[in-house]
Short mmCIF file of C-alpha atoms and ligand atoms in Angstrom, two decimals:
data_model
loop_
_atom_site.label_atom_id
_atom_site.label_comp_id
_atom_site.label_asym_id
_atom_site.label_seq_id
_atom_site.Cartn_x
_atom_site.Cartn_y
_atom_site.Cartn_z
CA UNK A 1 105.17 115.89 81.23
CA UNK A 2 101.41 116.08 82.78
CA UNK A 3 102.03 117.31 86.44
CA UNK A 4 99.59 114.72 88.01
CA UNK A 5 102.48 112.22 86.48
CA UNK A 6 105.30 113.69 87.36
CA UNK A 7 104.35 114.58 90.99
CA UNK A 8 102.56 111.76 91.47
CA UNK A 9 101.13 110.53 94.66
CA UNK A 10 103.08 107.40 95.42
CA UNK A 11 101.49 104.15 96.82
CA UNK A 12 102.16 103.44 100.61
CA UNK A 13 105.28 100.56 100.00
CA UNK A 14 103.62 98.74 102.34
CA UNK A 15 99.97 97.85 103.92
CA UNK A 16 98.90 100.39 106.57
CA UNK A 17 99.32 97.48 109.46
CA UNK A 18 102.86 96.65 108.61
CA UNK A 19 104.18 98.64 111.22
CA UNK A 20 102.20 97.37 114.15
CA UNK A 21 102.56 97.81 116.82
CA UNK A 22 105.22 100.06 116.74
CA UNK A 23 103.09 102.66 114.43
CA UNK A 24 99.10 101.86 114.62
CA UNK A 25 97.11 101.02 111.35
CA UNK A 26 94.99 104.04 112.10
CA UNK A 27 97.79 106.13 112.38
CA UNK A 28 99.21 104.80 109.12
CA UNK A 29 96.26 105.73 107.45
CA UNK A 30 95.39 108.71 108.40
CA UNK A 31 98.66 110.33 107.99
CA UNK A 32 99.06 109.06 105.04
CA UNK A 33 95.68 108.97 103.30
CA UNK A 34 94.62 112.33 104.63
CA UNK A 35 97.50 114.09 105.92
CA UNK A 36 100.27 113.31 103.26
CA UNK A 37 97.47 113.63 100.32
CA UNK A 38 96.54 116.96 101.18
CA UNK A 39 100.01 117.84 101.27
CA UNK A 40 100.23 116.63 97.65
CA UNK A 41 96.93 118.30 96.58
CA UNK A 42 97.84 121.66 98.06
CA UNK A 43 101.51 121.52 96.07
CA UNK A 44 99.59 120.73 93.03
CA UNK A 45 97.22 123.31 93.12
CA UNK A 46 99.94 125.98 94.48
CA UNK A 47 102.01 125.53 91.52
CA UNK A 48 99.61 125.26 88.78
CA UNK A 49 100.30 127.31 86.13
CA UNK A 50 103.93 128.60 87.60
CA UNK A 51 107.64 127.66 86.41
CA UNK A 52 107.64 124.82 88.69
CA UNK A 53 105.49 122.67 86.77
CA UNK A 54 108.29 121.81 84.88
CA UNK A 55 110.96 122.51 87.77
CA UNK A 56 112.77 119.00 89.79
CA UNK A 57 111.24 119.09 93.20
CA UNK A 58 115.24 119.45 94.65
CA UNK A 59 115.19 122.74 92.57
CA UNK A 60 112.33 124.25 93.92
CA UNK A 61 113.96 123.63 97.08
CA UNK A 62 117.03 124.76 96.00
CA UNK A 63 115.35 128.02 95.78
CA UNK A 64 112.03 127.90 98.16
CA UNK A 65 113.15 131.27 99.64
CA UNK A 66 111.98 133.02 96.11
CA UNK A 67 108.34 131.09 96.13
CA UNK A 68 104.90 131.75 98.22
CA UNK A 69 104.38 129.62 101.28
CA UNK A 70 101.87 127.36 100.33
CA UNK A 71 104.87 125.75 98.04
CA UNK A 72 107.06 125.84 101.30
CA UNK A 73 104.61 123.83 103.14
CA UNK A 74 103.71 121.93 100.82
CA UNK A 75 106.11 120.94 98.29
CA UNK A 76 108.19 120.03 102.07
CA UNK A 77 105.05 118.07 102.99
CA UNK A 78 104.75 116.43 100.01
CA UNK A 79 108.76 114.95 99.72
CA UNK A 80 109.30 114.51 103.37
CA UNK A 81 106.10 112.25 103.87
CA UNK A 82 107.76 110.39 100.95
CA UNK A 83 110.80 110.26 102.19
CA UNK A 84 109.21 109.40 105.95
CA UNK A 85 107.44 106.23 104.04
CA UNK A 86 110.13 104.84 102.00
CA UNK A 87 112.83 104.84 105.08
CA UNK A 88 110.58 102.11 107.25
CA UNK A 89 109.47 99.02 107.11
CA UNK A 90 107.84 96.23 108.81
CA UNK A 91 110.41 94.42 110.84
CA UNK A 92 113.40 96.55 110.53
CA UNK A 93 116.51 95.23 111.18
CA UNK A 94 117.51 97.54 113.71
CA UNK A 95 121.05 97.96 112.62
CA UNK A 96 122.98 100.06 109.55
CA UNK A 97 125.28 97.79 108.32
CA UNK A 98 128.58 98.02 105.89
CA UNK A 99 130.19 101.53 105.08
CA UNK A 100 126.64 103.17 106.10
CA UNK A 101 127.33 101.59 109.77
CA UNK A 102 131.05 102.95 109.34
CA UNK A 103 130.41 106.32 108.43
CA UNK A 104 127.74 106.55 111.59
CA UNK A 105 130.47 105.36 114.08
CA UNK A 106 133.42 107.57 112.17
CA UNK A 107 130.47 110.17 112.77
CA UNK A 108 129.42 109.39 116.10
CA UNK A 109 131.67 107.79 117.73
CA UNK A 110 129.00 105.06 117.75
CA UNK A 111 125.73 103.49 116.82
CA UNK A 112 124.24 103.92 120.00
CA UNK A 113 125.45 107.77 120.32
CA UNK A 114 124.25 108.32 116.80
CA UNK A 115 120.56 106.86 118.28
CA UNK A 116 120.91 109.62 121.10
CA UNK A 117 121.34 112.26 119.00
CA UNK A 118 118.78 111.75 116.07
CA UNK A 119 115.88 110.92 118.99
CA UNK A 120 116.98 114.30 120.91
CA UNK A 121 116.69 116.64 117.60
CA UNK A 122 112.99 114.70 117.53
CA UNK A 123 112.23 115.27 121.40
CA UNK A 124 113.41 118.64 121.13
CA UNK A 125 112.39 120.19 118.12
CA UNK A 126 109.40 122.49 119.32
CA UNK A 127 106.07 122.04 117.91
CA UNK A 128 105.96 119.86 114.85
CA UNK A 129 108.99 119.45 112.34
CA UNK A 130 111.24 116.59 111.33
CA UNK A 131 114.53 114.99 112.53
CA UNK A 132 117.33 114.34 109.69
CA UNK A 133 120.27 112.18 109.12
CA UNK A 134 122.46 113.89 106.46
CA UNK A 135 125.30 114.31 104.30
CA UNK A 136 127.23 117.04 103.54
CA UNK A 137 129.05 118.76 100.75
CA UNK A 138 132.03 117.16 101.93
CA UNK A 139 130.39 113.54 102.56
CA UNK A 140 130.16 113.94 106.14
CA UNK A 141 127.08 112.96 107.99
CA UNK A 142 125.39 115.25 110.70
CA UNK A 143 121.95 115.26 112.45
CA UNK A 144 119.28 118.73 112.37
CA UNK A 145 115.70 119.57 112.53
CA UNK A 146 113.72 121.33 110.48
CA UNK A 147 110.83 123.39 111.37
CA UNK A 148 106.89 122.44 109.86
CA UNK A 149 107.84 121.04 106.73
CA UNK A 150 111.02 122.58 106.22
CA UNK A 151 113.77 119.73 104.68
CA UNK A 152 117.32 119.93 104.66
CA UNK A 153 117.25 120.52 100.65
CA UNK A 154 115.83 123.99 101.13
CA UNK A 155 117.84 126.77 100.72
CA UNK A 156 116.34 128.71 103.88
CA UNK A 157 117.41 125.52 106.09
CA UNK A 158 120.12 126.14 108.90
CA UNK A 159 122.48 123.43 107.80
CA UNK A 160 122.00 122.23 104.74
CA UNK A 161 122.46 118.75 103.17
CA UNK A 162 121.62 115.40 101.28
CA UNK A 163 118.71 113.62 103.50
CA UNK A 164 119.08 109.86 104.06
CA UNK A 165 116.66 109.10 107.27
CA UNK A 166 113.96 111.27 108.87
CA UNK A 167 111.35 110.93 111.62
CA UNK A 168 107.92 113.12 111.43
CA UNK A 169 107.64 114.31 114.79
CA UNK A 170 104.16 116.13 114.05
CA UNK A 171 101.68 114.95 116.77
CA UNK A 172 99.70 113.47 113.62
CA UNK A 173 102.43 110.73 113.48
CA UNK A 174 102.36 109.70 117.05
CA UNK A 175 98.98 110.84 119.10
CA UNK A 176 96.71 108.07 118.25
CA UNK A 177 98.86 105.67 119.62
CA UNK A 178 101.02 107.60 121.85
CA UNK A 179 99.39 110.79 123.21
CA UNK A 180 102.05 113.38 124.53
CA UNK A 181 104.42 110.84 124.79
CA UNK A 182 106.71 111.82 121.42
CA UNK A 183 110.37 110.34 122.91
CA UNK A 184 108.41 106.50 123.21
CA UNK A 185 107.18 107.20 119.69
CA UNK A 186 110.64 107.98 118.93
CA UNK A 187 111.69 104.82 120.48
CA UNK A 188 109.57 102.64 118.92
CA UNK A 189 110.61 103.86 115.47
CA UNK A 190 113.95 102.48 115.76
CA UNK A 191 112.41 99.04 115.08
CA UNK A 192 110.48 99.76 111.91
CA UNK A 193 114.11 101.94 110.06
CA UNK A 194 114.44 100.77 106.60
CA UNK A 195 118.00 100.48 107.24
CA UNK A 196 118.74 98.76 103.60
CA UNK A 197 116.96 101.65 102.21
CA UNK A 198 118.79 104.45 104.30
CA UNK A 199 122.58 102.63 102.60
CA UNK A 200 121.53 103.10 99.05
CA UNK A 201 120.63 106.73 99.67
CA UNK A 202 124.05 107.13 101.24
CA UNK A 203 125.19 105.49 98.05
CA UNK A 204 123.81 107.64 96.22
CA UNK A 205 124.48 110.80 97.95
CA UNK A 206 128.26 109.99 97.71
CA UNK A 207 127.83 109.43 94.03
CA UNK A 208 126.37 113.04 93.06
CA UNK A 209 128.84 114.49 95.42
CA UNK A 210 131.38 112.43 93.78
CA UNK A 211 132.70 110.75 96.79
CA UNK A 212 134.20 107.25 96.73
CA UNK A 213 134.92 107.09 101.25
CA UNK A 214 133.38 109.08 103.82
MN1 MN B 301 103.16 114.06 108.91
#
């Protein structure tokens, strides 16, 4: 399969206003159009001609310990932005709901603890990096960060696990609009959570690990 095609740059799933005014247009496209591109460029270029032109993206992960740091960076910054993308939306409806909202409280203890926890691993992560929501091997969900562009698939990450929600915490995401101010960014995001999207990643995580409950 032609690289280009198979590690395609996807379209934005929405216009780059849609999340006004929790997350500005310019933001939007920036991060996206510059940012996230170059991200995509760079993995490109850094595996060209390597094994993992033919590789799945999880398995370079699987094994990012064993390849140069360009692919770290930017294989990570590639996916996550992805991943960052596809879990918002305009008008989110704030809430998980069904065996997703279960498993949080089971989790948690409840929604609003699960909220605290997943905006501190953003406020506190130092420098720039990612918060996760997550499933484990044994269908559990947890919350971590990951450093730069690190992800939760990799095999040098602390804890690792299935991703089903994220939040870029880079200043890139949140400066134009924001400034220093990363926990309002965090709050804002809480309206824009594609929580619809976040469930069928849960249901799909419990499928490969062949779980039927949480
Ligand atoms: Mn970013």
């Amino acid at each position: 399969m032609n690289t280009t095609k198979k590690f395609e740059f996807q379209p934005l799933p929405y216009s780059y206003d849609a999340l006004e005014p929790f997350i500005d247009k310019l933001t939007v496209e920036i991060h996206y159009s510059k940012h996230h591109k170059a991200y995509h460029d760079n993995f490109i270029n850094a595996i060209k001609g390597t094994e993992m032109e033919s590789m799945d993206i999880k398995d370079i992960f699987r094994s990012i310990s064993k390849y140069p740091m360009a692919v770290r960076n930017n294989s990570g910054g590639y996916f996550n932005h992805t991943f960052y993308w596809e879990n918002m939306k305009a008008h989110g409806v704030g809430k998980p709901t069904g065996k997703l909202s279960e498993a949080i409280v089971k989790a948690f203890g409840s929604f609003d603890e699960f909220k605290k926890q997943f905006s501190d691993a953003g406020k506190t992560r130092f420098g720039s990096g990612w918060a996760w929501l997550c499933l484990d091997d044994k269908g559990t969900l947890f919350i971590c960060s990951t450093p730069n562009q690190d992800n939760p698939f990799m095999d040098i990450a602390e804890k690792k696990g299935i991703p089903l929600l994220t939040i870029d915490v880079w200043e890139h995401a949140y400066y134009l609009k924001y400034q220093n101010k990363r926990p309002d960014y965090i709050e804002a995001f809480w309206n824009v959570v594609n929580w619809e999207e976040v469930a069928k990643r849960c249901e799909n995580a419990l499928k490969s690990l062949d779980l039927k409950i949480i």
